[in-house]
Amino acid sequence: ASFRITATADVLEFNHAARVVKKIKLVGYPCKIFKKTALIKDMFTSDLEIARFEGAAVRTVSGIRGQVKKAAKEEIGNQPKKMGGLPKEGIARCTFEDRILMSDIVFLRAWTQVEVPHFYNPLTTALQPRTNTWQGMKTVAELRREHNLPVPLNKDSLYK
């Protein structure tokens, strides 16, 4: 799904920095529940990703709010299955306002920055002398008026 963003504005300074973000929703499920703390699986893929979201607000489907604390390394329920095995990565320890159920689904809403290719064309008309004025591109309406062209009519777009 490709899209374009067009913006017109008054120039206060010459800086083309623009931040475009999109909303992401991470979903996880409890694998072990203590009193108000739970180990959440399938929300993150690595412990490094959990460290990035430490302190982030989480919420269950039933409306219980919580917070991501840290990666569950050697906690109960995250022990290696065989000798010499490593604990599973991506299990987060979260604390909640109330005890959650195993059937609860945990959501984390976050915003991620999207890299957008920029086309930056500043108009420095304020720097030109008043006798030499800059003329921008004509609009479609101005071109139609000059060439006496009617507005194209699509019969499918008419009300019946």
Coordinates of N, CA and C in Angstrom, one line a residue:
A1 N 0.8 -1.2 0.0 CA 0.0 0.0 0.0 C 0.9 1.2 0.0
S2 N 1.1 1.8 -1.2 CA 1.9 3.0 -1.2 C 1.1 4.2 -1.1
F3 N 1.6 5.3 -0.5 CA 0.9 6.5 -0.3 C 1.8 7.7 -0.3
R4 N 1.3 8.9 -0.5 CA 2.1 10.1 -0.5 C 1.5 11.1 0.5
I5 N 2.4 11.8 1.1 CA 2.0 12.9 2.0 C 2.5 14.2 1.4
T6 N 1.6 15.1 1.2 CA 1.9 16.4 0.7 C 1.6 17.5 1.7
A7 N 2.5 18.4 1.9 CA 2.3 19.4 2.9 C 2.7 20.8 2.4
T8 N 2.0 21.8 2.7 CA 2.3 23.2 2.4 C 2.3 23.9 3.8
A9 N 3.3 24.8 3.9 CA 3.4 25.5 5.2 C 4.1 26.8 5.0
D10 N 4.1 27.6 6.1 CA 4.9 28.8 6.1 C 6.3 28.4 6.6
V11 N 7.3 29.0 6.0 CA 8.7 28.6 6.4 C 9.1 29.5 7.6
L12 N 9.5 28.9 8.7 CA 10.0 29.6 9.8 C 11.5 29.5 9.9
E13 N 12.0 28.3 9.4 CA 13.5 28.1 9.3 C 13.7 27.0 8.3
F14 N 14.9 26.9 7.8 CA 15.2 26.0 6.7 C 15.7 24.7 7.3
N15 N 14.7 23.8 7.7 CA 15.0 22.5 8.3 C 14.0 21.5 7.7
H16 N 14.5 20.5 7.0 CA 13.5 19.6 6.3 C 13.2 18.4 7.2
A17 N 13.5 18.4 8.4 CA 13.3 17.2 9.3 C 11.8 17.0 9.5
A18 N 11.3 15.8 9.2 CA 9.9 15.4 9.5 C 9.9 14.1 10.1
R19 N 9.0 13.9 11.1 CA 8.9 12.6 11.7 C 7.6 12.0 11.4
V20 N 7.6 10.8 10.8 CA 6.4 10.1 10.4 C 6.4 8.8 11.3
V21 N 5.4 8.5 12.0 CA 5.3 7.4 12.9 C 4.0 6.6 12.6
K22 N 4.1 5.3 12.9 CA 2.9 4.4 12.7 C 2.7 3.7 14.0
K23 N 1.4 3.4 14.3 CA 1.1 2.7 15.5 C 1.2 1.2 15.4
I24 N 1.9 0.5 16.3 CA 2.0 -0.9 16.3 C 1.4 -1.4 17.6
K25 N 0.8 -2.6 17.6 CA 0.2 -3.2 18.7 C 0.9 -4.6 18.9
L26 N 1.6 -4.8 20.0 CA 2.2 -6.0 20.3 C 1.3 -6.8 21.2
V27 N 1.1 -8.1 20.9 CA 0.2 -9.0 21.6 C 1.0 -10.1 22.2
G28 N 0.7 -10.4 23.5 CA 1.3 -11.5 24.2 C 0.3 -12.2 25.1
Y29 N 0.8 -13.4 25.6 CA -0.1 -14.2 26.4 C 0.6 -14.6 27.7
P30 N 0.0 -14.7 28.8 CA 0.6 -15.1 30.1 C 1.0 -16.6 30.0
C31 N 2.3 -16.9 30.5 CA 2.7 -18.3 30.6 C 2.8 -18.7 32.0
K32 N 3.0 -17.7 33.0 CA 3.1 -18.0 34.4 C 2.6 -16.8 35.1
I33 N 1.7 -17.0 36.1 CA 1.1 -15.9 36.9 C 1.5 -16.1 38.3
F34 N 2.0 -15.0 38.9 CA 2.2 -14.9 40.4 C 1.1 -14.1 40.9
K35 N 1.3 -13.3 42.0 CA 0.2 -12.5 42.5 C -0.2 -11.4 41.5
K36 N 0.6 -10.4 41.4 CA 0.3 -9.3 40.5 C 1.3 -9.2 39.4
T37 N 2.2 -10.2 39.4 CA 3.2 -10.3 38.4 C 3.0 -11.4 37.5
A38 N 3.3 -11.3 36.2 CA 3.1 -12.4 35.2 C 4.2 -12.4 34.2
L39 N 4.5 -13.6 33.8 CA 5.5 -13.8 32.7 C 4.7 -13.8 31.4
I40 N 5.0 -12.9 30.4 CA 4.3 -12.8 29.2 C 5.1 -13.3 28.1
K41 N 4.6 -14.2 27.3 CA 5.3 -14.8 26.1 C 4.7 -14.3 24.8
D42 N 5.4 -14.5 23.7 CA 5.0 -14.2 22.4 C 4.8 -12.8 22.1
M43 N 5.2 -11.9 23.0 CA 5.1 -10.4 22.7 C 6.4 -9.9 22.1
F44 N 7.5 -10.5 22.6 CA 8.8 -10.0 22.2 C 9.6 -11.3 21.6
T45 N 10.5 -11.0 20.8 CA 11.3 -12.1 20.2 C 12.7 -12.3 20.9
S46 N 13.2 -11.2 21.6 CA 14.5 -11.4 22.2 C 14.5 -10.5 23.5
D47 N 15.5 -10.8 24.4 CA 15.6 -10.1 25.6 C 16.1 -8.6 25.3
L48 N 16.7 -8.4 24.2 CA 17.2 -7.1 23.8 C 15.9 -6.2 23.5
E49 N 15.0 -6.8 22.8 CA 13.7 -6.1 22.5 C 12.9 -5.8 23.8
I50 N 13.0 -6.7 24.7 CA 12.3 -6.4 26.0 C 13.0 -5.2 26.7
A51 N 14.3 -5.2 26.7 CA 15.0 -4.1 27.3 C 14.7 -2.7 26.7
R52 N 14.4 -2.7 25.4 CA 14.0 -1.5 24.7 C 12.6 -1.0 25.2
F53 N 11.7 -1.9 25.6 CA 10.4 -1.6 26.0 C 10.2 -1.6 27.5
E54 N 11.3 -1.6 28.3 CA 11.2 -1.6 29.8 C 10.5 -0.3 30.2
G55 N 9.5 -0.5 31.1 CA 8.7 0.7 31.6 C 7.5 1.0 30.7
A56 N 7.3 0.3 29.6 CA 6.2 0.6 28.7 C 4.9 0.1 29.4
A57 N 3.8 0.8 29.1 CA 2.5 0.5 29.6 C 1.9 -0.7 28.8
V58 N 1.4 -1.7 29.5 CA 0.7 -2.8 28.9 C -0.8 -2.8 29.4
R59 N -1.6 -3.5 28.7 CA -3.0 -3.6 29.1 C -3.6 -4.9 28.7
T60 N -4.5 -5.5 29.5 CA -5.1 -6.7 29.2 C -6.4 -6.4 28.5
V61 N -7.0 -7.5 27.9 CA -8.3 -7.3 27.3 C -9.4 -6.9 28.3
S62 N -9.2 -7.4 29.5 CA -10.2 -7.1 30.6 C -10.0 -5.7 31.2
G63 N -9.0 -5.0 30.8 CA -8.8 -3.6 31.2 C -7.8 -3.4 32.3
I64 N -7.1 -4.5 32.7 CA -6.1 -4.3 33.8 C -4.8 -3.7 33.2
R65 N -4.4 -2.6 33.9 CA -3.2 -2.0 33.4 C -1.9 -2.5 34.0
G66 N -0.8 -2.4 33.3 CA 0.4 -2.9 33.9 C 1.6 -2.3 33.2
Q67 N 2.8 -2.8 33.5 CA 4.0 -2.2 33.1 C 5.1 -3.3 32.8
V68 N 5.8 -3.2 31.7 CA 6.9 -4.2 31.4 C 8.1 -3.9 32.4
K69 N 8.5 -4.9 33.1 CA 9.6 -4.7 34.1 C 11.0 -5.1 33.5
K70 N 11.1 -6.4 33.1 CA 12.4 -6.8 32.6 C 12.3 -8.2 31.9
A71 N 13.3 -8.7 31.3 CA 13.3 -10.0 30.7 C 13.4 -11.0 31.8
A72 N 12.6 -12.1 31.6 CA 12.6 -13.2 32.6 C 13.6 -14.2 32.2
K73 N 14.8 -14.1 32.8 CA 15.9 -15.0 32.5 C 15.8 -16.3 33.1
E74 N 16.0 -16.4 34.4 CA 16.1 -17.6 35.2 C 14.9 -17.8 36.1
E75 N 13.8 -17.2 35.8 CA 12.6 -17.2 36.7 C 11.9 -18.5 36.5
I76 N 10.9 -18.8 37.5 CA 10.1 -20.0 37.4 C 9.3 -20.0 36.1
G77 N 9.4 -21.2 35.5 CA 8.6 -21.3 34.2 C 9.5 -21.0 33.0
N78 N 10.7 -20.6 33.2 CA 11.6 -20.3 32.1 C 12.9 -21.0 32.3
Q79 N 12.9 -22.2 32.9 CA 14.0 -23.1 33.0 C 14.3 -23.9 31.8
P80 N 15.6 -24.2 31.5 CA 15.9 -25.0 30.4 C 15.3 -26.4 30.5
K81 N 14.8 -26.9 29.4 CA 14.2 -28.3 29.4 C 15.2 -29.4 29.7
K82 N 16.4 -29.3 29.1 CA 17.5 -30.3 29.2 C 18.7 -29.6 29.8
M83 N 19.6 -30.5 30.3 CA 20.8 -30.0 30.9 C 21.6 -29.3 29.7
G84 N 22.2 -28.2 30.0 CA 23.0 -27.5 29.0 C 22.2 -26.6 28.1
G85 N 20.8 -26.7 28.1 CA 20.0 -25.8 27.3 C 19.9 -24.4 27.8
L86 N 19.5 -23.5 26.9 CA 19.3 -22.1 27.3 C 17.9 -21.8 27.6
P87 N 17.6 -20.9 28.5 CA 16.2 -20.5 28.8 C 15.6 -19.8 27.5
K88 N 14.3 -19.9 27.4 CA 13.7 -19.3 26.2 C 13.8 -17.8 26.2
E89 N 14.1 -17.2 25.1 CA 14.2 -15.7 25.0 C 12.9 -15.1 24.7
G90 N 12.7 -13.8 25.0 CA 11.5 -13.1 24.7 C 10.4 -13.2 25.7
I91 N 10.6 -13.8 26.8 CA 9.6 -13.8 27.9 C 9.8 -12.6 28.8
A92 N 8.8 -11.8 29.0 CA 8.9 -10.6 29.8 C 8.2 -10.7 31.1
R93 N 8.8 -10.1 32.1 CA 8.1 -10.0 33.4 C 7.4 -8.7 33.5
C94 N 6.1 -8.7 33.7 CA 5.2 -7.6 33.8 C 4.5 -7.5 35.1
T95 N 4.3 -6.4 35.7 CA 3.5 -6.2 36.9 C 2.2 -5.5 36.5
F96 N 1.1 -5.9 37.2 CA -0.2 -5.4 36.9 C -0.9 -4.8 38.1
E97 N -1.9 -4.0 37.9 CA -2.7 -3.4 39.1 C -3.4 -4.5 39.9
D98 N -3.8 -5.6 39.2 CA -4.6 -6.6 39.8 C -4.1 -8.0 39.2
R99 N -4.6 -9.0 39.8 CA -4.2 -10.4 39.3 C -4.9 -10.6 37.9
I100 N -4.1 -11.1 37.0 CA -4.6 -11.4 35.6 C -4.9 -12.9 35.5
L101 N -5.7 -13.2 34.5 CA -6.0 -14.6 34.3 C -5.2 -15.2 33.2
M102 N -5.1 -16.5 33.1 CA -4.3 -17.2 32.0 C -5.0 -16.9 30.7
S103 N -6.3 -16.7 30.7 CA -7.1 -16.5 29.5 C -7.0 -15.0 29.0
D104 N -6.3 -14.1 29.7 CA -6.2 -12.7 29.3 C -5.2 -12.6 28.2
I105 N -5.4 -11.7 27.3 CA -4.5 -11.3 26.3 C -3.9 -10.0 26.6
V106 N -2.6 -9.8 26.5 CA -1.9 -8.6 26.9 C -1.5 -7.8 25.7
F107 N -1.8 -6.5 25.7 CA -1.5 -5.6 24.5 C -0.5 -4.6 25.0
L108 N 0.4 -4.2 24.0 CA 1.3 -3.1 24.2 C 1.2 -2.2 23.0
R109 N 0.7 -1.0 23.2 CA 0.6 -0.1 22.1 C 1.8 0.8 22.0
A110 N 2.4 0.9 20.9 CA 3.6 1.7 20.7 C 3.6 2.3 19.3
W111 N 4.5 3.3 19.2 CA 4.7 4.0 17.9 C 6.1 3.7 17.4
T112 N 6.2 3.4 16.1 CA 7.5 3.2 15.5 C 7.7 4.2 14.4
Q113 N 8.9 4.7 14.3 CA 9.2 5.7 13.2 C 9.4 5.0 11.9
V114 N 8.8 5.6 10.9 CA 8.9 5.1 9.5 C 9.8 6.0 8.7
E115 N 10.7 5.4 8.0 CA 11.6 6.2 7.1 C 10.9 6.5 5.8
V116 N 10.8 7.8 5.5 CA 10.0 8.2 4.3 C 11.0 9.0 3.4
P117 N 11.1 8.7 2.1 CA 12.0 9.4 1.3 C 11.4 10.9 1.1
H118 N 12.3 11.8 1.3 CA 11.9 13.2 1.3 C 12.1 13.9 0.0
F119 N 11.2 14.7 -0.4 CA 11.4 15.7 -1.5 C 11.3 17.0 -1.0
Y120 N 12.4 17.7 -0.7 CA 12.4 19.0 0.0 C 12.7 20.1 -1.0
N121 N 11.8 21.0 -1.2 CA 12.0 22.1 -2.2 C 11.7 23.4 -1.6
P122 N 12.6 24.0 -0.8 CA 12.3 25.3 -0.2 C 12.2 26.4 -1.2
L123 N 11.3 27.3 -1.0 CA 11.2 28.5 -1.9 C 11.8 29.7 -1.2
T124 N 12.8 30.2 -1.8 CA 13.5 31.4 -1.1 C 13.1 32.7 -1.8
T125 N 11.8 32.9 -1.9 CA 11.3 34.1 -2.6 C 11.5 35.3 -1.8
A126 N 11.7 35.2 -0.5 CA 11.9 36.4 0.4 C 13.2 37.0 0.1
L127 N 14.2 36.2 -0.5 CA 15.5 36.7 -0.7 C 15.6 37.4 -2.1
Q128 N 14.6 37.3 -2.9 CA 14.7 38.0 -4.3 C 14.2 39.4 -4.2
P129 N 14.6 40.3 -5.1 CA 14.1 41.7 -5.1 C 12.7 41.7 -5.5
R130 N 12.0 42.8 -5.1 CA 10.5 42.9 -5.3 C 10.2 43.0 -6.8
T131 N 11.1 43.5 -7.6 CA 10.9 43.6 -9.1 C 10.9 42.2 -9.8
N132 N 11.6 41.3 -9.2 CA 11.8 39.9 -9.8 C 11.0 38.9 -8.9
T133 N 9.7 38.8 -9.2 CA 8.8 37.9 -8.4 C 8.8 36.5 -9.0
W134 N 8.7 35.6 -8.1 CA 8.7 34.2 -8.5 C 7.3 33.7 -8.8
Q135 N 7.1 33.0 -9.8 CA 5.8 32.4 -10.2 C 5.8 30.9 -10.1
G136 N 4.9 30.4 -9.3 CA 4.9 28.9 -9.1 C 4.1 28.2 -10.2
M137 N 4.0 26.9 -10.1 CA 3.3 26.2 -11.1 C 1.8 26.5 -11.1
K138 N 1.2 26.5 -12.3 CA -0.3 26.8 -12.3 C -1.1 25.6 -11.9
T139 N -2.2 25.9 -11.3 CA -3.1 24.8 -10.9 C -3.9 24.3 -12.1
V140 N -4.5 23.2 -12.0 CA -5.3 22.6 -13.1 C -6.5 23.5 -13.4
A141 N -7.1 24.2 -12.4 CA -8.2 25.1 -12.6 C -7.8 26.3 -13.5
E142 N -6.6 26.8 -13.2 CA -6.1 28.0 -13.9 C -5.8 27.6 -15.4
L143 N -5.2 26.4 -15.6 CA -4.9 25.9 -17.0 C -6.2 25.7 -17.8
R144 N -7.3 25.1 -17.1 CA -8.6 24.9 -17.8 C -9.2 26.2 -18.2
R145 N -9.1 27.2 -17.3 CA -9.7 28.6 -17.6 C -8.9 29.2 -18.8
E146 N -7.6 29.1 -18.8 CA -6.9 29.7 -19.9 C -7.2 29.1 -21.3
H147 N -7.3 27.8 -21.3 CA -7.6 27.0 -22.5 C -9.0 26.7 -22.8
N148 N -9.9 27.3 -22.0 CA -11.4 27.1 -22.1 C -11.8 25.7 -22.2
L149 N -11.2 24.9 -21.3 CA -11.5 23.4 -21.3 C -12.6 23.2 -20.2
P150 N -13.6 22.4 -20.5 CA -14.6 22.1 -19.4 C -14.0 21.0 -18.4
V151 N -14.7 21.0 -17.3 CA -14.3 20.0 -16.3 C -14.8 18.6 -16.8
P152 N -13.9 17.6 -16.8 CA -14.3 16.3 -17.3 C -15.4 15.7 -16.5
L153 N -16.3 15.1 -17.2 CA -17.5 14.6 -16.5 C -17.5 13.0 -16.7
N154 N -17.6 12.4 -15.5 CA -17.6 10.9 -15.5 C -19.1 10.5 -15.3
K155 N -19.7 9.8 -16.2 CA -21.2 9.5 -16.1 C -21.4 8.5 -14.9
D156 N -20.4 7.7 -14.6 CA -20.6 6.8 -13.4 C -20.6 7.5 -12.1
S157 N -20.1 8.8 -12.1 CA -20.1 9.5 -10.8 C -21.3 10.3 -10.6
L158 N -22.2 10.4 -11.5 CA -23.5 11.2 -11.4 C -24.5 10.4 -10.5
Y159 N -25.3 11.2 -9.8 CA -26.4 10.6 -9.0 C -27.5 10.1 -9.9
K160 N -28.1 9.0 -9.6 CA -29.2 8.5 -10.4 C -30.5 8.7 -9.8

